[in-house]
PDB file as gemmi writes it, atoms N, CA and C in Angstrom:
CRYST1    1.000    1.000    1.000  90.00  90.00  90.00 P 1                      
ATOM      1  N   UNK A   1       3.102   0.958   1.601  1.00  0.00           N  
ATOM      2  CA  UNK A   1       3.914   0.716   3.169  1.00  0.00           C  
ATOM      3  C   UNK A   1       2.147   0.579   3.690  1.00  0.00           C  
ATOM      4  N   UNK A   2       1.674  -0.055   4.822  1.00  0.00           N  
ATOM      5  CA  UNK A   2       0.360  -0.017   5.511  1.00  0.00           C  
ATOM      6  C   UNK A   2       0.247   0.755   6.773  1.00  0.00           C  
ATOM      7  N   UNK A   3      -0.119   1.239   7.155  1.00  0.00           N  
ATOM      8  CA  UNK A   3      -0.316   2.317   8.272  1.00  0.00           C  
ATOM      9  C   UNK A   3      -1.289   2.039   8.885  1.00  0.00           C  
ATOM     10  N   UNK A   4      -1.457   1.852  10.171  1.00  0.00           N  
ATOM     11  CA  UNK A   4      -2.477   1.331  11.041  1.00  0.00           C  
ATOM     12  C   UNK A   4      -2.535   2.609  12.019  1.00  0.00           C  
ATOM     13  N   UNK A   5      -4.217   3.286  11.896  1.00  0.00           N  
ATOM     14  CA  UNK A   5      -4.503   4.188  13.160  1.00  0.00           C  
ATOM     15  C   UNK A   5      -5.027   3.676  14.075  1.00  0.00           C  
ATOM     16  N   UNK A   6      -4.842   4.024  15.440  1.00  0.00           N  
ATOM     17  CA  UNK A   6      -5.766   3.495  16.476  1.00  0.00           C  
ATOM     18  C   UNK A   6      -6.660   4.818  17.416  1.00  0.00           C  
ATOM     19  N   UNK A   7      -7.568   4.795  17.736  1.00  0.00           N  
ATOM     20  CA  UNK A   7      -8.594   5.559  18.093  1.00  0.00           C  
ATOM     21  C   UNK A   7      -8.959   4.760  19.541  1.00  0.00           C  
ATOM     22  N   UNK A   8      -8.624   5.587  20.563  1.00  0.00           N  
ATOM     23  CA  UNK A   8      -9.349   5.107  21.621  1.00  0.00           C  
ATOM     24  C   UNK A   8     -10.098   5.963  23.000  1.00  0.00           C  
ATOM     25  N   UNK A   9     -11.376   5.520  23.322  1.00  0.00           N  
ATOM     26  CA  UNK A   9     -11.790   6.435  23.817  1.00  0.00           C  
ATOM     27  C   UNK A   9     -12.572   5.900  25.135  1.00  0.00           C  
ATOM     28  N   UNK A  10     -12.285   6.332  26.049  1.00  0.00           N  
ATOM     29  CA  UNK A  10     -13.144   5.735  27.669  1.00  0.00           C  
ATOM     30  C   UNK A  10     -14.573   6.472  27.995  1.00  0.00           C  
ATOM     31  N   UNK A  11     -15.771   5.841  27.849  1.00  0.00           N  
ATOM     32  CA  UNK A  11     -17.172   6.656  27.834  1.00  0.00           C  
ATOM     33  C   UNK A  11     -17.222   7.088  29.508  1.00  0.00           C  
ATOM     34  N   UNK A  12     -18.116   7.912  29.722  1.00  0.00           N  
ATOM     35  CA  UNK A  12     -18.718   8.197  31.120  1.00  0.00           C  
ATOM     36  C   UNK A  12     -19.219   6.740  31.819  1.00  0.00           C  
ATOM     37  N   UNK A  13     -19.226   6.726  32.780  1.00  0.00           N  
ATOM     38  CA  UNK A  13     -19.991   5.228  33.188  1.00  0.00           C  
ATOM     39  C   UNK A  13     -20.828   5.213  32.551  1.00  0.00           C  
ATOM     40  N   UNK A  14     -21.156   3.937  32.268  1.00  0.00           N  
ATOM     41  CA  UNK A  14     -22.763   3.726  31.847  1.00  0.00           C  
ATOM     42  C   UNK A  14     -23.196   4.150  30.491  1.00  0.00           C  
ATOM     43  N   UNK A  15     -22.253   4.751  29.871  1.00  0.00           N  
ATOM     44  CA  UNK A  15     -22.476   5.458  28.500  1.00  0.00           C  
ATOM     45  C   UNK A  15     -21.513   4.484  27.633  1.00  0.00           C  
ATOM     46  N   UNK A  16     -21.081   3.644  27.562  1.00  0.00           N  
ATOM     47  CA  UNK A  16     -20.547   2.682  26.456  1.00  0.00           C  
ATOM     48  C   UNK A  16     -21.280   2.052  25.330  1.00  0.00           C  
ATOM     49  N   UNK A  17     -22.236   1.994  25.326  1.00  0.00           N  
ATOM     50  CA  UNK A  17     -22.839   1.490  24.327  1.00  0.00           C  
ATOM     51  C   UNK A  17     -23.386   3.050  23.431  1.00  0.00           C  
ATOM     52  N   UNK A  18     -23.575   4.038  24.297  1.00  0.00           N  
ATOM     53  CA  UNK A  18     -23.469   5.224  23.552  1.00  0.00           C  
ATOM     54  C   UNK A  18     -22.374   5.587  22.431  1.00  0.00           C  
ATOM     55  N   UNK A  19     -21.392   5.428  23.375  1.00  0.00           N  
ATOM     56  CA  UNK A  19     -19.743   5.670  22.427  1.00  0.00           C  
ATOM     57  C   UNK A  19     -19.652   5.067  21.347  1.00  0.00           C  
ATOM     58  N   UNK A  20     -20.034   3.582  21.736  1.00  0.00           N  
ATOM     59  CA  UNK A  20     -19.568   2.622  20.509  1.00  0.00           C  
ATOM     60  C   UNK A  20     -20.757   3.000  19.308  1.00  0.00           C  
ATOM     61  N   UNK A  21     -22.018   3.039  19.852  1.00  0.00           N  
ATOM     62  CA  UNK A  21     -22.621   3.513  18.511  1.00  0.00           C  
ATOM     63  C   UNK A  21     -22.361   5.115  17.805  1.00  0.00           C  
ATOM     64  N   UNK A  22     -21.943   5.851  18.650  1.00  0.00           N  
ATOM     65  CA  UNK A  22     -21.688   7.405  18.245  1.00  0.00           C  
ATOM     66  C   UNK A  22     -20.234   6.749  16.945  1.00  0.00           C  
ATOM     67  N   UNK A  23     -19.123   5.938  17.531  1.00  0.00           N  
ATOM     68  CA  UNK A  23     -18.308   5.715  17.224  1.00  0.00           C  
ATOM     69  C   UNK A  23     -18.736   5.205  15.208  1.00  0.00           C  
ATOM     70  N   UNK A  24     -19.523   4.245  15.678  1.00  0.00           N  
ATOM     71  CA  UNK A  24     -19.769   3.432  14.259  1.00  0.00           C  
ATOM     72  C   UNK A  24     -20.240   4.370  13.258  1.00  0.00           C  
ATOM     73  N   UNK A  25     -21.280   5.242  13.862  1.00  0.00           N  
ATOM     74  CA  UNK A  25     -21.791   6.347  12.873  1.00  0.00           C  
ATOM     75  C   UNK A  25     -20.971   7.144  12.268  1.00  0.00           C  
ATOM     76  N   UNK A  26     -19.560   7.529  12.935  1.00  0.00           N  
ATOM     77  CA  UNK A  26     -18.365   8.574  12.287  1.00  0.00           C  
ATOM     78  C   UNK A  26     -17.772   7.894  10.909  1.00  0.00           C  
ATOM     79  N   UNK A  27     -18.177   8.864   9.835  1.00  0.00           N  
ATOM     80  CA  UNK A  27     -17.710   8.791   8.448  1.00  0.00           C  
ATOM     81  C   UNK A  27     -16.436   9.596   8.033  1.00  0.00           C  
ATOM     82  N   UNK A  28     -15.651   8.740   7.766  1.00  0.00           N  
ATOM     83  CA  UNK A  28     -14.288   9.388   7.330  1.00  0.00           C  
ATOM     84  C   UNK A  28     -14.667  10.168   5.789  1.00  0.00           C  
ATOM     85  N   UNK A  29     -13.485  11.217   5.612  1.00  0.00           N  
ATOM     86  CA  UNK A  29     -13.506  11.572   4.322  1.00  0.00           C  
ATOM     87  C   UNK A  29     -13.047  10.738   2.983  1.00  0.00           C  
ATOM     88  N   UNK A  30     -12.107   9.642   3.426  1.00  0.00           N  
ATOM     89  CA  UNK A  30     -11.454   8.635   2.493  1.00  0.00           C  
ATOM     90  C   UNK A  30     -11.851   7.466   3.177  1.00  0.00           C  
ATOM     91  N   UNK A  31     -12.193   6.338   2.159  1.00  0.00           N  
ATOM     92  CA  UNK A  31     -12.510   5.135   3.068  1.00  0.00           C  
ATOM     93  C   UNK A  31     -11.083   4.077   2.944  1.00  0.00           C  
ATOM     94  N   UNK A  32     -10.980   3.665   4.162  1.00  0.00           N  
ATOM     95  CA  UNK A  32      -9.880   3.024   4.762  1.00  0.00           C  
ATOM     96  C   UNK A  32      -9.850   2.026   4.012  1.00  0.00           C  
ATOM     97  N   UNK A  33      -8.563   1.076   3.875  1.00  0.00           N  
ATOM     98  CA  UNK A  33      -8.479  -0.408   3.588  1.00  0.00           C  
ATOM     99  C   UNK A  33      -9.259  -1.364   4.347  1.00  0.00           C  
ATOM    100  N   UNK A  34      -9.321  -0.903   5.715  1.00  0.00           N  
ATOM    101  CA  UNK A  34      -9.819  -1.778   6.543  1.00  0.00           C  
ATOM    102  C   UNK A  34     -10.344  -1.065   7.455  1.00  0.00           C  
ATOM    103  N   UNK A  35     -11.291  -1.462   8.310  1.00  0.00           N  
ATOM    104  CA  UNK A  35     -11.605  -0.636   9.758  1.00  0.00           C  
ATOM    105  C   UNK A  35     -12.329  -1.553  10.709  1.00  0.00           C  
ATOM    106  N   UNK A  36     -11.842  -1.531  11.490  1.00  0.00           N  
ATOM    107  CA  UNK A  36     -12.499  -2.476  12.797  1.00  0.00           C  
ATOM    108  C   UNK A  36     -12.858  -1.511  13.913  1.00  0.00           C  
ATOM    109  N   UNK A  37     -14.100  -1.905  14.480  1.00  0.00           N  
ATOM    110  CA  UNK A  37     -14.219  -1.375  16.079  1.00  0.00           C  
ATOM    111  C   UNK A  37     -14.551  -2.052  17.130  1.00  0.00           C  
ATOM    112  N   UNK A  38     -14.119  -1.938  17.978  1.00  0.00           N  
ATOM    113  CA  UNK A  38     -13.913  -2.866  19.252  1.00  0.00           C  
ATOM    114  C   UNK A  38     -14.221  -2.365  20.526  1.00  0.00           C  
ATOM    115  N   UNK A  39     -14.615  -2.769  21.449  1.00  0.00           N  
ATOM    116  CA  UNK A  39     -14.701  -2.894  22.830  1.00  0.00           C  
ATOM    117  C   UNK A  39     -14.269  -3.375  23.916  1.00  0.00           C  
ATOM    118  N   UNK A  40     -13.808  -2.984  25.199  1.00  0.00           N  
ATOM    119  CA  UNK A  40     -13.516  -3.733  26.329  1.00  0.00           C  
ATOM    120  C   UNK A  40     -14.263  -2.908  27.525  1.00  0.00           C  
ATOM    121  N   UNK A  41     -13.777  -3.610  28.652  1.00  0.00           N  
ATOM    122  CA  UNK A  41     -14.195  -3.300  30.009  1.00  0.00           C  
ATOM    123  C   UNK A  41     -13.992  -1.894  30.368  1.00  0.00           C  
ATOM    124  N   UNK A  42     -14.792  -1.341  31.358  1.00  0.00           N  
ATOM    125  CA  UNK A  42     -14.482  -0.138  31.585  1.00  0.00           C  
ATOM    126  C   UNK A  42     -15.083   0.945  30.528  1.00  0.00           C  
ATOM    127  N   UNK A  43     -16.121   0.313  29.850  1.00  0.00           N  
ATOM    128  CA  UNK A  43     -16.769   1.244  28.509  1.00  0.00           C  
ATOM    129  C   UNK A  43     -15.443   2.075  27.665  1.00  0.00           C  
ATOM    130  N   UNK A  44     -14.844   0.941  27.203  1.00  0.00           N  
ATOM    131  CA  UNK A  44     -13.736   1.789  26.392  1.00  0.00           C  
ATOM    132  C   UNK A  44     -13.872   1.341  24.785  1.00  0.00           C  
ATOM    133  N   UNK A  45     -13.760   1.984  23.953  1.00  0.00           N  
ATOM    134  CA  UNK A  45     -13.869   1.721  22.395  1.00  0.00           C  
ATOM    135  C   UNK A  45     -12.918   1.842  21.854  1.00  0.00           C  
ATOM    136  N   UNK A  46     -12.239   1.055  20.682  1.00  0.00           N  
ATOM    137  CA  UNK A  46     -11.399   1.152  19.972  1.00  0.00           C  
ATOM    138  C   UNK A  46     -11.423   0.944  18.398  1.00  0.00           C  
ATOM    139  N   UNK A  47     -11.163   1.687  17.403  1.00  0.00           N  
ATOM    140  CA  UNK A  47     -11.315   1.992  16.011  1.00  0.00           C  
ATOM    141  C   UNK A  47      -9.886   2.172  15.643  1.00  0.00           C  
ATOM    142  N   UNK A  48      -9.518   0.954  14.897  1.00  0.00           N  
ATOM    143  CA  UNK A  48      -8.480   0.930  14.085  1.00  0.00           C  
ATOM    144  C   UNK A  48      -8.932   0.659  12.897  1.00  0.00           C  
ATOM    145  N   UNK A  49      -7.863   1.962  12.046  1.00  0.00           N  
ATOM    146  CA  UNK A  49      -8.228   1.639  10.655  1.00  0.00           C  
ATOM    147  C   UNK A  49      -6.700   1.393   9.804  1.00  0.00           C  
ATOM    148  N   UNK A  50      -6.911   0.865   8.773  1.00  0.00           N  
ATOM    149  CA  UNK A  50      -5.604   0.527   7.910  1.00  0.00           C  
ATOM    150  C   UNK A  50      -5.779   1.421   6.631  1.00  0.00           C  
ATOM    151  N   UNK A  51      -4.624   1.831   6.080  1.00  0.00           N  
ATOM    152  CA  UNK A  51      -4.147   2.310   4.812  1.00  0.00           C  
ATOM    153  C   UNK A  51      -3.042   2.288   4.237  1.00  0.00           C  
ATOM    154  N   UNK A  52      -3.256   2.393   2.833  1.00  0.00           N  
ATOM    155  CA  UNK A  52      -1.794   2.005   2.055  1.00  0.00           C  
ATOM    156  C   UNK A  52      -1.522   3.572   1.892  1.00  0.00           C  
ATOM    157  N   UNK A  53      -0.422   4.035   2.892  1.00  0.00           N  
ATOM    158  CA  UNK A  53       0.183   5.030   2.829  1.00  0.00           C  
ATOM    159  C   UNK A  53       1.415   5.127   3.548  1.00  0.00           C  
ATOM    160  N   UNK A  54       2.155   6.396   3.828  1.00  0.00           N  
ATOM    161  CA  UNK A  54       3.271   6.251   3.925  1.00  0.00           C  
ATOM    162  C   UNK A  54       3.326   6.534   5.902  1.00  0.00           C  
ATOM    163  N   UNK A  55       4.269   6.596   6.848  1.00  0.00           N  
ATOM    164  CA  UNK A  55       3.743   6.838   7.962  1.00  0.00           C  
ATOM    165  C   UNK A  55       3.241   8.390   8.506  1.00  0.00           C  
ATOM    166  N   UNK A  56       4.071   9.095   7.848  1.00  0.00           N  
ATOM    167  CA  UNK A  56       3.432  10.500   7.857  1.00  0.00           C  
ATOM    168  C   UNK A  56       2.388  10.972   6.931  1.00  0.00           C  
ATOM    169  N   UNK A  57       1.869  10.057   6.416  1.00  0.00           N  
ATOM    170  CA  UNK A  57       0.597  10.659   5.531  1.00  0.00           C  
ATOM    171  C   UNK A  57      -0.387  11.377   6.144  1.00  0.00           C  
ATOM    172  N   UNK A  58      -0.902  12.063   5.730  1.00  0.00           N  
ATOM    173  CA  UNK A  58      -2.118  13.367   6.243  1.00  0.00           C  
ATOM    174  C   UNK A  58      -3.297  12.295   5.640  1.00  0.00           C  
ATOM    175  N   UNK A  59      -3.979  11.643   6.720  1.00  0.00           N  
ATOM    176  CA  UNK A  59      -4.908  10.582   6.572  1.00  0.00           C  
ATOM    177  C   UNK A  59      -6.180  11.124   8.009  1.00  0.00           C  
ATOM    178  N   UNK A  60      -7.433  10.942   7.314  1.00  0.00           N  
ATOM    179  CA  UNK A  60      -8.427  11.074   8.108  1.00  0.00           C  
ATOM    180  C   UNK A  60      -8.706  10.327   9.308  1.00  0.00           C  
ATOM    181  N   UNK A  61      -8.721  11.313  10.754  1.00  0.00           N  
ATOM    182  CA  UNK A  61      -8.834  10.352  11.628  1.00  0.00           C  
ATOM    183  C   UNK A  61     -10.326  11.097  12.122  1.00  0.00           C  
ATOM    184  N   UNK A  62     -10.960  10.011  13.002  1.00  0.00           N  
ATOM    185  CA  UNK A  62     -12.140  10.160  13.932  1.00  0.00           C  
ATOM    186  C   UNK A  62     -11.630  11.143  14.838  1.00  0.00           C  
ATOM    187  N   UNK A  63     -13.112  12.350  15.288  1.00  0.00           N  
ATOM    188  CA  UNK A  63     -12.730  13.269  15.710  1.00  0.00           C  
ATOM    189  C   UNK A  63     -13.001  12.864  17.495  1.00  0.00           C  
ATOM    190  N   UNK A  64     -12.902  14.155  18.578  1.00  0.00           N  
ATOM    191  CA  UNK A  64     -13.236  13.878  19.521  1.00  0.00           C  
ATOM    192  C   UNK A  64     -14.742  13.671  19.916  1.00  0.00           C  
ATOM    193  N   UNK A  65     -15.279  12.899  20.451  1.00  0.00           N  
ATOM    194  CA  UNK A  65     -16.670  12.854  20.834  1.00  0.00           C  
ATOM    195  C   UNK A  65     -17.177  14.296  21.809  1.00  0.00           C  
ATOM    196  N   UNK A  66     -18.217  14.387  21.879  1.00  0.00           N  
ATOM    197  CA  UNK A  66     -18.778  15.567  22.760  1.00  0.00           C  
ATOM    198  C   UNK A  66     -18.151  15.491  24.052  1.00  0.00           C  
ATOM    199  N   UNK A  67     -17.706  15.996  24.914  1.00  0.00           N  
ATOM    200  CA  UNK A  67     -17.061  16.070  26.268  1.00  0.00           C  
ATOM    201  C   UNK A  67     -18.091  14.983  27.090  1.00  0.00           C  
ATOM    202  N   UNK A  68     -19.614  15.205  27.182  1.00  0.00           N  
ATOM    203  CA  UNK A  68     -20.335  14.610  27.897  1.00  0.00           C  
ATOM    204  C   UNK A  68     -20.359  13.002  27.729  1.00  0.00           C  
ATOM    205  N   UNK A  69     -19.768  12.572  26.956  1.00  0.00           N  
ATOM    206  CA  UNK A  69     -19.959  11.476  26.409  1.00  0.00           C  
ATOM    207  C   UNK A  69     -18.596  10.691  27.002  1.00  0.00           C  
ATOM    208  N   UNK A  70     -17.409  11.170  26.668  1.00  0.00           N  
ATOM    209  CA  UNK A  70     -16.107  10.632  27.232  1.00  0.00           C  
ATOM    210  C   UNK A  70     -15.524  11.313  28.805  1.00  0.00           C  
ATOM    211  N   UNK A  71     -14.596  10.366  29.288  1.00  0.00           N  
ATOM    212  CA  UNK A  71     -14.129  10.612  30.860  1.00  0.00           C  
ATOM    213  C   UNK A  71     -12.961  11.302  30.630  1.00  0.00           C  
ATOM    214  N   UNK A  72     -12.534  11.126  29.145  1.00  0.00           N  
ATOM    215  CA  UNK A  72     -10.803  11.553  29.369  1.00  0.00           C  
ATOM    216  C   UNK A  72     -11.063  11.823  27.848  1.00  0.00           C  
ATOM    217  N   UNK A  73      -9.667  12.681  27.633  1.00  0.00           N  
ATOM    218  CA  UNK A  73      -9.528  12.916  26.414  1.00  0.00           C  
ATOM    219  C   UNK A  73      -9.136  11.644  25.493  1.00  0.00           C  
ATOM    220  N   UNK A  74      -9.458  11.568  24.135  1.00  0.00           N  
ATOM    221  CA  UNK A  74      -9.156  10.268  23.316  1.00  0.00           C  
ATOM    222  C   UNK A  74      -7.849   9.996  22.931  1.00  0.00           C  
ATOM    223  N   UNK A  75      -7.154   8.699  23.014  1.00  0.00           N  
ATOM    224  CA  UNK A  75      -5.840   8.213  22.878  1.00  0.00           C  
ATOM    225  C   UNK A  75      -5.797   8.202  21.393  1.00  0.00           C  
ATOM    226  N   UNK A  76      -4.974   8.441  20.927  1.00  0.00           N  
ATOM    227  CA  UNK A  76      -4.511   8.097  19.321  1.00  0.00           C  
ATOM    228  C   UNK A  76      -2.923   7.537  19.174  1.00  0.00           C  
ATOM    229  N   UNK A  77      -2.837   6.788  18.337  1.00  0.00           N  
ATOM    230  CA  UNK A  77      -1.556   5.959  18.068  1.00  0.00           C  
ATOM    231  C   UNK A  77      -1.700   5.587  16.508  1.00  0.00           C  
ATOM    232  N   UNK A  78      -0.292   5.778  15.713  1.00  0.00           N  
ATOM    233  CA  UNK A  78      -0.051   5.116  14.491  1.00  0.00           C  
ATOM    234  C   UNK A  78       1.117   4.365  14.462  1.00  0.00           C  
ATOM    235  N   UNK A  79       0.509   3.367  13.708  1.00  0.00           N  
ATOM    236  CA  UNK A  79       1.970   2.134  13.506  1.00  0.00           C  
ATOM    237  C   UNK A  79       1.763   1.961  12.421  1.00  0.00           C  
ATOM    238  N   UNK A  80       3.055   1.460  11.642  1.00  0.00           N  
ATOM    239  CA  UNK A  80       3.414   0.931  10.427  1.00  0.00           C  
ATOM    240  C   UNK A  80       3.613  -0.577  10.350  1.00  0.00           C  
ATOM    241  N   UNK A  81       3.453  -0.974   9.225  1.00  0.00           N  
ATOM    242  CA  UNK A  81       3.546  -2.718   9.441  1.00  0.00           C  
ATOM    243  C   UNK A  81       4.864  -2.783   8.920  1.00  0.00           C  
ATOM    244  N   UNK A  82       5.659  -3.890   9.560  1.00  0.00           N  
ATOM    245  CA  UNK A  82       7.059  -4.295   9.249  1.00  0.00           C  
ATOM    246  C   UNK A  82       7.077  -5.920   8.693  1.00  0.00           C  
ATOM    247  N   UNK A  83       7.173  -5.809   7.749  1.00  0.00           N  
ATOM    248  CA  UNK A  83       7.027  -7.252   7.176  1.00  0.00           C  
ATOM    249  C   UNK A  83       8.558  -7.731   6.911  1.00  0.00           C  
TER     250      UNK A  83                                                      
END                                                                             
């Protein structure tokens, strides 16, 4: 089964590039099958990782950035593939 973990954060106004750079620097304890980093208006950053694991597997996730960098708590979602 493939599981996708989504991590989304919104930077403090004007600090989107810093948040993007921070997210790119974060290493995970285990390498996922795939990792993609995206950005959107309003200084939002999204990181999606794909894993060959069960839905409830204990998988490494990106941490919370420092409070001075984000405007709100990180949002996290977990999805499983349905073929």
